[in-house]
Amino acid sequence: MKAVWLMMLLAGVAHAESPPADLPPADVVARALAAQPSVRAAQAEVRVAEAAHARLRAGEHEYAVNLSAQRRQVDAGRDVNEWSLGVERPWRLPGKADLDDRIGATGVDAARERVADARHEAARQLLERWYDVRRADLTAALWQRQVEGLRTARQAVATRAKRGDAAHLEVLQAEAALAEAEAEAAVAEARAQAARRRLAAHFPELPGPGPAEATPSAPVDPVAVWQGRVMDAHHELMVAVRELDQARLLAERAETERRPDPSLGLFLASEQGGDERVLGLTVSLPLPGPARAAEARGQAAVAEARAERVAATQRRVAAEIEAVWHEAASGVARWQRQADAARAVVRQAELATRAHDLGEYGLTETLLARRAALDATLAAEHARLDANQALARLWLDGHQLWPLEGESH
């Protein structure tokens, strides 16, 4: 316990803004995120979007071959065979091909942003699981340290009782306190093992956290600066923007469809049993109906809805990053206050233990002081980890924590 509080006495809030030092290495994180099924699924969706882009670039109009055969009966002559062979294809009017290409390219951009968003969401889950393990490990370690201290105290009380310097009741009190601490330590160790299993189940490529006592470093830049960083690189927001761009292009494309594409054809015919050869050109043009106008209105409405979705996402992202920033800043301040309080409680417990060893303080009061010191230490250390987690989330959302491979900017 003294080692922990020596660290706390020496610790202070850093003046330079930096991410927490108790995080996994960036290269290990990159491998773990790349192996996530959600990330791989998003990468497959990019290939789907690329195929859709190729289809739009090529166009859906294809050549059609027409073949007909007939037998003509002539009243005053012989029956003759006739046939006709033709090829025709619809052609996109000028401007439509460019719009289709841009629609497909925007779809690919949106799919790539979804890959980065999936990686970002996986990184958030990694942070949560990582700090769950850190909290559980720390709790188990502090309870184990409490057990060791109570074992020493029980041995000292038992020795004093044999000399007649302590009552047998104090031995029973020491043994009861030790048994309670051992039970709590067993529960804490079980929870630590469960947290490690959850981390390994979601991120098997990631080794478990080792011992680390990183000091939280309060955000230096104001919340507006962090909001700008996040808004410039927030992948969910970028997906919404790309979808809005695509919806607007689709609305424009639907409007162009009110001018139908013509079909051009070339045919060769044989008539009168081959006595006549015909080479001709065909042109057909669909007559637009109300369905095309309704489709254009529908796509315009979709674009309006996407625009509102972008605005809603912008507001939500701005509110989220403001909440995370305040959580990080207040978390550091809360840790400092709890650390100060815990130092005083630990000092009181140390004095109570020394007074009990000199026979100047009762065992009951000493045990209560020890438990109060443990509770205060747990509260302060959990506050430290909570602050570090909030800071890590702030840096992650600001895209300054890990070089996440494959991000689109």
Coordinates of N, CA, C and O in Angstrom, one line a residue, residues 43-167:
Q43 N -15.1 -4.2 -44.9 CA -14.2 -4.2 -46.0 C -14.8 -5.0 -47.2 O -14.6 -4.6 -48.4
A44 N -15.6 -6.0 -46.9 CA -16.3 -6.7 -48.0 C -17.3 -5.8 -48.6 O -17.6 -5.9 -49.8
E45 N -18.0 -5.0 -47.8 CA -19.0 -4.1 -48.4 C -18.3 -3.0 -49.3 O -19.0 -2.5 -50.3
V46 N -17.0 -2.8 -49.1 CA -16.3 -1.9 -50.1 C -16.2 -2.6 -51.4 O -16.4 -1.9 -52.5
R47 N -15.9 -3.8 -51.4 CA -15.9 -4.6 -52.7 C -17.2 -4.6 -53.4 O -17.3 -4.5 -54.6
V48 N -18.3 -4.7 -52.6 CA -19.7 -4.6 -53.1 C -19.9 -3.2 -53.8 O -20.4 -3.1 -54.9
A49 N -19.5 -2.2 -53.1 CA -19.7 -0.8 -53.6 C -18.8 -0.6 -54.9 O -19.2 0.0 -55.8
E50 N -17.6 -1.2 -54.9 CA -16.8 -1.1 -56.1 C -17.4 -1.8 -57.3 O -17.3 -1.3 -58.4
A51 N -18.0 -3.0 -57.0 CA -18.7 -3.7 -58.1 C -19.9 -2.9 -58.6 O -20.1 -2.8 -59.8
A52 N -20.6 -2.2 -57.7 CA -21.7 -1.4 -58.1 C -21.3 -0.2 -58.9 O -21.9 0.2 -59.8
H53 N -20.1 0.4 -58.5 CA -19.6 1.5 -59.2 C -19.2 1.1 -60.7 O -19.5 1.8 -61.6
A54 N -18.6 -0.1 -60.8 CA -18.3 -0.6 -62.1 C -19.5 -0.8 -63.0 O -19.6 -0.5 -64.2
R55 N -20.6 -1.3 -62.3 CA -21.8 -1.6 -63.1 C -22.4 -0.2 -63.5 O -22.9 -0.1 -64.7
L56 N -22.4 0.8 -62.7 CA -23.0 2.1 -63.0 C -22.1 2.7 -64.1 O -22.7 3.4 -65.0
R57 N -20.8 2.6 -64.0 CA -20.0 3.2 -65.1 C -20.3 2.5 -66.4 O -20.3 3.2 -67.5
A58 N -20.4 1.2 -66.4 CA -20.7 0.5 -67.7 C -22.1 0.8 -68.2 O -22.4 0.8 -69.4
G59 N -23.0 1.0 -67.3 CA -24.4 1.3 -67.7 C -25.2 0.0 -67.7 O -24.7 -1.1 -68.0
E60 N -26.5 0.1 -67.5 CA -27.3 -1.1 -67.6 C -27.9 -1.4 -68.9 O -28.5 -2.4 -69.2
H61 N -27.7 -0.5 -69.9 CA -28.1 -0.8 -71.3 C -27.2 -1.8 -72.0 O -26.0 -1.6 -72.0
E62 N -27.8 -2.8 -72.6 CA -27.1 -3.8 -73.3 C -27.6 -4.0 -74.7 O -28.8 -3.6 -75.0
Y63 N -26.8 -4.6 -75.5 CA -27.2 -4.9 -76.9 C -28.3 -6.0 -76.9 O -28.2 -7.0 -76.1
A64 N -29.2 -5.9 -77.8 CA -30.2 -7.0 -77.9 C -30.2 -7.4 -79.4 O -30.1 -6.6 -80.3
V65 N -30.3 -8.7 -79.6 CA -30.3 -9.2 -81.0 C -31.7 -9.7 -81.3 O -32.3 -10.5 -80.5
N66 N -32.2 -9.3 -82.4 CA -33.6 -9.8 -82.8 C -33.5 -10.6 -84.1 O -32.8 -10.2 -85.1
L67 N -34.1 -11.7 -84.1 CA -34.1 -12.6 -85.2 C -35.5 -13.1 -85.5 O -36.2 -13.5 -84.6
S68 N -36.0 -12.9 -86.7 CA -37.3 -13.3 -87.0 C -37.3 -14.1 -88.4 O -36.5 -13.8 -89.3
A69 N -38.2 -15.0 -88.5 CA -38.3 -15.8 -89.8 C -39.8 -15.9 -90.1 O -40.6 -16.1 -89.2
Q70 N -40.1 -15.9 -91.4 CA -41.5 -16.0 -91.8 C -41.6 -16.7 -93.2 O -40.6 -16.7 -94.0
R71 N -42.8 -17.2 -93.5 CA -43.0 -17.8 -94.8 C -44.2 -17.0 -95.4 O -45.3 -16.9 -94.9
R72 N -44.0 -16.4 -96.6 CA -45.0 -15.6 -97.2 C -45.7 -16.4 -98.3 O -45.0 -17.0 -99.2
Q73 N -47.0 -16.4 -98.3 CA -47.7 -17.0 -99.4 C -48.2 -16.0 -100.4 O -48.9 -15.0 -100.0
V74 N -47.8 -16.2 -101.7 CA -48.2 -15.3 -102.7 C -49.3 -15.9 -103.6 O -49.2 -17.1 -104.0
D75 N -50.4 -15.2 -103.8 CA -51.6 -15.8 -104.5 C -51.2 -16.3 -105.9 O -51.6 -17.4 -106.2
A76 N -50.5 -15.6 -106.6 CA -50.3 -16.0 -108.0 C -48.9 -16.6 -108.2 O -48.3 -16.6 -109.3
G77 N -48.2 -16.9 -107.1 CA -46.9 -17.4 -107.3 C -46.5 -18.4 -106.2 O -47.4 -18.9 -105.5
R78 N -45.3 -18.6 -106.1 CA -44.8 -19.6 -105.1 C -44.7 -19.0 -103.7 O -44.6 -17.7 -103.6
D79 N -44.6 -19.9 -102.7 CA -44.4 -19.4 -101.4 C -42.9 -19.1 -101.2 O -42.1 -19.8 -101.7
V80 N -42.6 -18.0 -100.4 CA -41.2 -17.6 -100.2 C -40.9 -17.5 -98.7 O -41.8 -17.2 -97.9
N81 N -39.6 -17.8 -98.4 CA -39.1 -17.6 -97.0 C -38.5 -16.3 -96.9 O -37.8 -15.8 -97.7
E82 N -38.8 -15.7 -95.7 CA -38.2 -14.4 -95.4 C -37.7 -14.4 -94.0 O -38.2 -15.1 -93.1
W83 N -36.7 -13.5 -93.8 CA -36.1 -13.4 -92.4 C -35.6 -12.0 -92.2 O -35.4 -11.3 -93.1
S84 N -35.4 -11.7 -90.9 CA -34.9 -10.4 -90.5 C -33.9 -10.6 -89.3 O -34.2 -11.3 -88.4
L85 N -32.8 -9.9 -89.3 CA -31.8 -10.0 -88.2 C -31.5 -8.5 -87.9 O -31.1 -7.7 -88.7
G86 N -31.6 -8.3 -86.6 CA -31.3 -6.9 -86.1 C -30.6 -6.8 -84.8 O -30.7 -7.8 -84.0
V87 N -29.9 -5.7 -84.6 CA -29.2 -5.5 -83.3 C -29.6 -4.1 -82.9 O -29.6 -3.1 -83.6
E88 N -30.0 -3.9 -81.6 CA -30.4 -2.6 -81.1 C -29.9 -2.5 -79.6 O -29.6 -3.5 -78.9
R89 N -29.7 -1.2 -79.2 CA -29.2 -0.9 -77.9 C -29.7 0.5 -77.5 O -29.6 1.4 -78.2
P90 N -30.2 0.6 -76.2 CA -30.5 1.9 -75.7 C -29.2 2.7 -75.4 O -28.2 2.1 -75.1
W91 N -29.2 4.0 -75.6 CA -28.0 4.8 -75.3 C -28.4 5.9 -74.3 O -29.4 6.6 -74.4
R92 N -27.4 6.1 -73.3 CA -27.6 7.1 -72.3 C -27.4 8.5 -72.9 O -26.5 8.7 -73.6
L93 N -28.3 9.4 -72.6 CA -28.2 10.7 -73.1 C -27.0 11.4 -72.4 O -26.5 11.0 -71.3
P94 N -26.5 12.4 -73.1 CA -25.3 13.1 -72.5 C -25.6 13.6 -71.0 O -26.6 14.1 -70.7
G95 N -24.6 13.4 -70.2 CA -24.6 13.8 -68.8 C -25.1 12.7 -67.9 O -24.7 12.7 -66.7
K96 N -25.8 11.7 -68.3 CA -26.3 10.6 -67.5 C -25.1 9.7 -67.1 O -25.0 9.3 -65.9
A97 N -24.2 9.4 -68.0 CA -23.1 8.5 -67.7 C -22.2 9.2 -66.6 O -21.7 8.5 -65.7
D98 N -22.0 10.5 -66.7 CA -21.1 11.1 -65.7 C -21.8 11.1 -64.3 O -21.1 10.9 -63.3
L99 N -23.1 11.3 -64.3 CA -23.8 11.2 -63.0 C -23.8 9.8 -62.4 O -23.5 9.6 -61.2
D100 N -23.9 8.8 -63.3 CA -23.8 7.4 -62.8 C -22.4 7.1 -62.2 O -22.3 6.5 -61.2
D101 N -21.4 7.6 -62.9 CA -20.0 7.4 -62.4 C -19.9 8.1 -61.0 O -19.3 7.5 -60.1
R102 N -20.4 9.3 -60.9 CA -20.2 10.0 -59.6 C -21.0 9.3 -58.5 O -20.6 9.3 -57.4
I103 N -22.2 8.8 -58.9 CA -23.0 8.1 -57.9 C -22.3 6.9 -57.4 O -22.2 6.6 -56.2
G104 N -21.7 6.1 -58.3 CA -20.9 4.9 -57.9 C -19.7 5.3 -57.1 O -19.4 4.6 -56.1
A105 N -19.0 6.3 -57.5 CA -17.8 6.7 -56.7 C -18.1 7.2 -55.3 O -17.4 6.9 -54.3
T106 N -19.2 7.9 -55.2 CA -19.7 8.3 -53.8 C -20.1 7.1 -53.0 O -19.8 7.1 -51.8
G107 N -20.7 6.1 -53.6 CA -21.0 4.9 -52.8 C -19.7 4.2 -52.3 O -19.7 3.7 -51.2
V108 N -18.7 4.2 -53.1 CA -17.4 3.6 -52.7 C -16.8 4.4 -51.5 O -16.3 3.8 -50.6
D109 N -16.9 5.7 -51.7 CA -16.4 6.6 -50.6 C -17.1 6.3 -49.3 O -16.5 6.2 -48.2
A110 N -18.4 6.2 -49.4 CA -19.2 5.9 -48.2 C -18.9 4.6 -47.6 O -18.8 4.4 -46.3
A111 N -18.7 3.6 -48.4 CA -18.3 2.2 -47.9 C -16.9 2.2 -47.2 O -16.7 1.6 -46.2
R112 N -16.0 3.0 -47.8 CA -14.7 3.1 -47.1 C -14.8 3.8 -45.8 O -14.1 3.5 -44.8
E113 N -15.7 4.8 -45.7 CA -15.9 5.5 -44.4 C -16.5 4.5 -43.4 O -16.2 4.6 -42.2
R114 N -17.3 3.6 -43.9 CA -17.9 2.6 -43.0 C -16.9 1.7 -42.4 O -17.0 1.2 -41.3
V115 N -15.9 1.4 -43.2 CA -14.8 0.5 -42.7 C -14.1 1.2 -41.6 O -13.8 0.7 -40.5
A116 N -13.7 2.5 -41.8 CA -13.1 3.3 -40.7 C -14.0 3.4 -39.5 O -13.5 3.4 -38.4
D117 N -15.3 3.6 -39.8 CA -16.2 3.7 -38.6 C -16.3 2.4 -37.9 O -16.3 2.4 -36.6
A118 N -16.3 1.3 -38.6 CA -16.3 0.0 -37.9 C -15.0 -0.2 -37.1 O -15.0 -0.7 -35.9
R119 N -13.9 0.2 -37.6 CA -12.6 0.1 -36.9 C -12.7 1.0 -35.6 O -12.2 0.6 -34.6
H120 N -13.2 2.2 -35.8 CA -13.3 3.1 -34.7 C -14.2 2.5 -33.6 O -13.9 2.6 -32.4
E121 N -15.4 2.0 -34.0 CA -16.2 1.4 -33.0 C -15.6 0.2 -32.3 O -15.7 0.0 -31.1
A122 N -14.8 -0.6 -33.0 CA -14.1 -1.7 -32.4 C -13.1 -1.2 -31.4 O -12.8 -1.8 -30.3
A123 N -12.4 -0.1 -31.8 CA -11.4 0.5 -30.8 C -12.1 1.0 -29.6 O -11.5 0.9 -28.5
R124 N -13.3 1.6 -29.7 CA -14.0 2.0 -28.5 C -14.3 0.8 -27.6 O -14.1 0.9 -26.3
Q125 N -14.7 -0.3 -28.2 CA -15.0 -1.5 -27.4 C -13.7 -2.0 -26.8 O -13.7 -2.5 -25.6
L126 N -12.6 -1.9 -27.5 CA -11.3 -2.4 -26.9 C -11.0 -1.6 -25.7 O -10.5 -2.1 -24.7
L127 N -11.1 -0.2 -25.8 CA -10.8 0.6 -24.6 C -11.7 0.2 -23.4 O -11.2 0.1 -22.3
E128 N -13.0 -0.1 -23.7 CA -13.9 -0.4 -22.6 C -13.4 -1.7 -21.9 O -13.3 -1.8 -20.7
R129 N -13.2 -2.7 -22.7 CA -12.7 -4.0 -22.2 C -11.4 -3.9 -21.5 O -11.1 -4.5 -20.5
W130 N -10.5 -3.1 -22.1 CA -9.1 -3.0 -21.5 C -9.2 -2.4 -20.1 O -8.5 -2.9 -19.2
Y131 N -10.0 -1.3 -20.0 CA -10.0 -0.7 -18.7 C -10.9 -1.5 -17.7 O -10.7 -1.4 -16.5
D132 N -11.8 -2.3 -18.2 CA -12.5 -3.2 -17.3 C -11.5 -4.2 -16.6 O -11.6 -4.5 -15.4
V133 N -10.5 -4.7 -17.4 CA -9.5 -5.6 -16.9 C -8.6 -4.8 -15.9 O -8.3 -5.3 -14.8
R134 N -8.2 -3.6 -16.2 CA -7.4 -2.8 -15.3 C -8.1 -2.6 -14.0 O -7.4 -2.7 -12.9
R135 N -9.3 -2.2 -14.0 CA -10.0 -2.0 -12.8 C -10.1 -3.3 -12.0 O -9.9 -3.3 -10.7
A136 N -10.5 -4.4 -12.6 CA -10.6 -5.6 -11.9 C -9.3 -6.1 -11.4 O -9.2 -6.6 -10.2
D137 N -8.2 -6.0 -12.1 CA -6.9 -6.4 -11.7 C -6.5 -5.6 -10.5 O -5.9 -6.1 -9.5
L138 N -6.7 -4.3 -10.5 CA -6.3 -3.4 -9.4 C -7.1 -3.7 -8.2 O -6.5 -3.8 -7.1
T139 N -8.4 -4.0 -8.3 CA -9.2 -4.3 -7.1 C -8.7 -5.6 -6.5 O -8.6 -5.7 -5.3
A140 N -8.4 -6.6 -7.4 CA -7.9 -7.9 -6.8 C -6.6 -7.7 -6.1 O -6.3 -8.3 -5.1
A141 N -5.7 -6.9 -6.7 CA -4.4 -6.7 -6.1 C -4.5 -6.0 -4.8 O -3.8 -6.3 -3.8
L142 N -5.3 -5.0 -4.7 CA -5.5 -4.2 -3.4 C -6.1 -5.1 -2.3 O -5.7 -5.1 -1.1
W143 N -7.1 -6.0 -2.7 CA -7.6 -6.9 -1.7 C -6.6 -7.9 -1.3 O -6.6 -8.3 -0.1
Q144 N -5.8 -8.4 -2.2 CA -4.7 -9.3 -1.8 C -3.7 -8.7 -0.9 O -3.3 -9.3 0.1
R145 N -3.4 -7.4 -1.1 CA -2.5 -6.7 -0.2 C -3.2 -6.5 1.2 O -2.5 -6.6 2.2
Q146 N -4.5 -6.3 1.2 CA -5.2 -6.2 2.5 C -5.1 -7.5 3.2 O -4.9 -7.6 4.4
V147 N -5.3 -8.6 2.5 CA -5.2 -10.0 3.1 C -3.8 -10.2 3.7 O -3.7 -10.6 4.9
E148 N -2.8 -9.8 3.0 CA -1.4 -10.0 3.5 C -1.2 -9.1 4.8 O -0.6 -9.6 5.7
G149 N -1.7 -7.9 4.8 CA -1.5 -7.1 5.9 C -2.3 -7.6 7.1 O -1.8 -7.6 8.3
L150 N -3.5 -8.2 6.9 CA -4.3 -8.7 8.0 C -3.7 -10.0 8.5 O -3.8 -10.4 9.7
R151 N -3.0 -10.8 7.7 CA -2.4 -12.0 8.1 C -1.2 -11.6 9.1 O -1.0 -12.2 10.1
T152 N -0.5 -10.6 8.7 CA 0.6 -10.1 9.6 C 0.0 -9.6 10.9 O 0.5 -9.9 12.0
A153 N -1.1 -8.9 10.8 CA -1.8 -8.4 12.1 C -2.3 -9.5 12.9 O -2.1 -9.5 14.2
R154 N -2.9 -10.5 12.3 CA -3.4 -11.7 13.1 C -2.2 -12.4 13.8 O -2.3 -12.8 15.0
Q155 N -1.1 -12.6 13.1 CA 0.0 -13.2 13.7 C 0.6 -12.4 14.9 O 0.9 -13.0 15.9
A156 N 0.6 -11.1 14.7 CA 1.1 -10.2 15.8 C 0.1 -10.3 17.0 O 0.6 -10.4 18.2
V157 N -1.2 -10.3 16.7 CA -2.1 -10.4 17.8 C -2.1 -11.7 18.5 O -2.1 -11.8 19.8
A158 N -1.9 -12.8 17.7 CA -1.8 -14.1 18.3 C -0.5 -14.2 19.2 O -0.6 -14.8 20.3
T159 N 0.6 -13.7 18.8 CA 1.8 -13.7 19.6 C 1.6 -12.9 20.9 O 2.0 -13.4 22.0
R160 N 1.0 -11.8 20.8 CA 0.7 -11.0 22.0 C -0.2 -11.7 22.9 O -0.1 -11.6 24.2
A161 N -1.2 -12.4 22.4 CA -2.1 -13.1 23.2 C -1.4 -14.3 24.0 O -1.7 -14.5 25.2
K162 N -0.5 -14.9 23.4 CA 0.3 -15.9 24.0 C 1.1 -15.4 25.2 O 1.4 -16.1 26.2
R163 N 1.6 -14.1 25.0 CA 2.3 -13.5 26.1 C 1.4 -12.9 27.2 O 1.9 -12.4 28.2
G164 N 0.1 -12.9 26.9 CA -0.8 -12.3 27.8 C -1.0 -10.8 27.7 O -1.6 -10.2 28.5
D165 N -0.5 -10.3 26.5 CA -0.6 -8.9 26.3 C -1.9 -8.5 25.5 O -2.2 -7.3 25.3
A166 N -2.6 -9.5 25.1 CA -3.9 -9.3 24.3 C -4.9 -10.3 24.7 O -4.6 -11.4 25.0
A167 N -6.2 -9.9 24.6 CA -7.3 -10.8 24.9 C -7.5 -11.7 23.7 O -7.2 -11.4 22.6

